[in-house]
C-alpha positions as a Markdown table, in Angstrom:
| # | Residue | x | y | z |
|---|---|---|---|---|
| 1 | Met | -141.3 | 38.5 | -200.5 |
| 2 | Glu | -139.6 | 35.7 | -199.3 |
| 3 | Thr | -136.0 | 35.6 | -200.3 |
| 4 | Val | -133.6 | 32.5 | -200.1 |
| 5 | Thr | -131.0 | 31.6 | -198.6 |
| 6 | Lys | -127.5 | 30.8 | -199.3 |
| 7 | Val | -126.0 | 27.2 | -198.8 |
| 8 | Thr | -122.8 | 26.2 | -198.1 |
| 9 | Ile | -122.3 | 22.6 | -200.6 |
| 10 | Glu | -121.8 | 21.2 | -196.6 |
| 11 | Glu | -124.8 | 22.2 | -195.7 |
| 12 | Leu | -126.9 | 21.6 | -198.1 |
| 13 | Glu | -125.3 | 18.0 | -198.7 |
| 14 | Glu | -126.2 | 17.4 | -194.3 |
| 15 | Lys | -130.2 | 19.0 | -195.6 |
| 16 | Ala | -129.7 | 15.9 | -198.2 |
| 17 | Tyr | -128.6 | 14.0 | -195.6 |
| 18 | Glu | -131.4 | 14.5 | -193.4 |
| 19 | Lys | -134.3 | 13.9 | -196.7 |
| 20 | Leu | -132.8 | 11.9 | -197.8 |
| 21 | Arg | -133.6 | 9.4 | -193.4 |
| 22 | Glu | -137.0 | 9.8 | -195.0 |
| 23 | Val | -136.8 | 6.9 | -197.6 |
| 24 | Phe | -137.1 | 3.5 | -196.6 |
| 25 | Asp | -136.9 | -0.2 | -198.0 |
| 26 | Pro | -140.1 | -0.7 | -197.5 |
| 27 | Glu | -140.0 | -3.7 | -196.0 |
| 28 | Ile | -137.5 | -3.1 | -193.5 |
| 29 | Pro | -138.0 | -0.8 | -190.3 |
| 30 | Val | -135.0 | 1.6 | -190.4 |
| 31 | Asn | -133.5 | 4.2 | -193.3 |
| 32 | Ile | -132.2 | 4.1 | -195.9 |
| 33 | Val | -128.7 | 6.0 | -194.9 |
| 34 | Glu | -128.8 | 4.0 | -191.8 |
| 35 | Leu | -128.9 | 0.9 | -193.5 |
| 36 | Gly | -125.4 | 2.0 | -195.2 |
| 37 | Leu | -127.5 | 1.6 | -198.8 |
| 38 | Ile | -125.6 | 5.3 | -199.1 |
| 39 | Tyr | -121.9 | 4.4 | -200.9 |
| 40 | Asp | -122.0 | 9.2 | -202.0 |
| 41 | Leu | -123.5 | 11.8 | -202.3 |
| 42 | Thr | -122.0 | 15.1 | -204.3 |
| 43 | Val | -123.8 | 19.0 | -204.8 |
| 44 | Ala | -122.5 | 20.8 | -207.2 |
| 45 | Glu | -122.7 | 24.2 | -207.1 |
| 46 | Asn | -125.2 | 24.9 | -209.0 |
| 47 | Gly | -127.6 | 22.5 | -207.1 |
| 48 | Glu | -127.6 | 19.1 | -208.5 |
| 49 | Val | -127.8 | 16.2 | -205.6 |
| 50 | Ala | -126.3 | 12.8 | -207.3 |
| 51 | Val | -126.5 | 9.8 | -205.5 |
| 52 | Ile | -124.9 | 6.8 | -205.5 |
| 53 | Met | -126.1 | 4.2 | -204.0 |
| 54 | Thr | -127.4 | 0.3 | -203.7 |
| 55 | Leu | -130.2 | -1.4 | -202.4 |
| 56 | Thr | -129.8 | -5.2 | -200.7 |
| 57 | Ala | -130.1 | -7.0 | -202.8 |
| 58 | Pro | -129.6 | -6.5 | -207.0 |
| 59 | Asn | -133.5 | -8.4 | -207.2 |
| 60 | Cys | -135.2 | -6.5 | -204.8 |
| 61 | Pro | -138.7 | -5.9 | -205.7 |
| 62 | Val | -138.2 | -1.8 | -205.3 |
| 63 | Ala | -135.9 | -1.8 | -207.0 |
| 64 | Asp | -137.4 | 1.0 | -209.5 |
| 65 | Gln | -139.4 | 2.8 | -206.9 |
| 66 | Ile | -136.8 | 3.1 | -204.2 |
| 67 | Pro | -133.7 | 5.1 | -206.0 |
| 68 | Arg | -137.6 | 7.3 | -207.8 |
| 69 | Asp | -138.3 | 9.0 | -203.7 |
| 70 | Val | -134.6 | 9.7 | -203.4 |
| 71 | Glu | -134.7 | 11.7 | -206.2 |
| 72 | Met | -138.3 | 12.9 | -205.0 |
| 73 | Lys | -137.4 | 13.4 | -201.1 |
| 74 | Leu | -134.5 | 15.8 | -202.8 |
| 75 | Met | -136.0 | 17.8 | -204.8 |
| 76 | Glu | -138.7 | 18.9 | -201.8 |
| 77 | Leu | -135.0 | 20.8 | -200.9 |
| 78 | Glu | -135.5 | 24.5 | -202.7 |
| 79 | Glu | -131.6 | 24.7 | -203.0 |
| 80 | Val | -131.5 | 21.5 | -205.3 |
| 81 | Thr | -131.8 | 22.3 | -208.5 |
| 82 | Asp | -132.3 | 18.4 | -210.0 |
| 83 | Ala | -131.6 | 15.1 | -207.9 |
| 84 | Lys | -130.4 | 12.1 | -209.8 |
| 85 | Ala | -130.0 | 8.5 | -208.3 |
| 86 | Ile | -127.5 | 6.2 | -209.7 |
| 87 | Leu | -128.0 | 2.9 | -208.5 |
| 88 | Thr | -124.3 | 0.3 | -208.1 |
| 89 | Phe | -124.4 | -2.7 | -207.3 |
| 90 | Asp | -120.1 | -2.4 | -206.3 |
| 91 | Pro | -119.3 | -2.7 | -203.8 |
| 92 | Pro | -122.5 | -5.5 | -203.3 |
| 93 | Trp | -124.5 | -4.3 | -199.6 |
| 94 | Asp | -123.8 | -6.2 | -196.7 |
| 95 | Ile | -124.7 | -6.2 | -193.4 |
| 96 | Ser | -122.0 | -5.0 | -191.7 |
| 97 | Met | -122.5 | -1.1 | -194.0 |
| 98 | Met | -125.7 | -0.6 | -191.4 |
| 99 | Ser | -125.3 | 1.7 | -189.0 |
| 100 | Asp | -125.4 | 0.2 | -184.8 |
| 101 | Glu | -128.8 | 2.6 | -184.6 |
| 102 | Ala | -129.8 | -0.3 | -187.3 |
| 103 | Lys | -128.5 | -2.9 | -186.7 |
| 104 | Leu | -129.4 | -2.7 | -183.2 |
| 105 | Glu | -133.4 | -1.5 | -184.6 |
| 106 | Leu | -132.8 | -4.9 | -186.5 |
| 107 | Gly | -131.9 | -7.3 | -183.4 |
| 108 | Phe | -127.8 | -8.2 | -185.8 |
| 109 | Leu | -126.6 | -7.0 | -181.5 |
């Protein structure tokens, strides 16, 4: 029988960000973390993860899909007991929020 090792909140936060790097906007070949769409990620001691995020545009055609993908990816982590993605458009996303890696990938550098 396997035992689940305890991880710190910081370790789980790091693992959560790694999982979020697997989520892509279907129209952009860069993950949502590098795009700067994740505004905040909070991990509670009981394993609940809350993500405040945005989209590249309020009328994004995948506005429902990406938050669901975020929640599903986070729930793949055995330490996560619940995951909630909360959309906000304040502040509005712009290109300056992207990592240099994403800007390079998309030809902005």
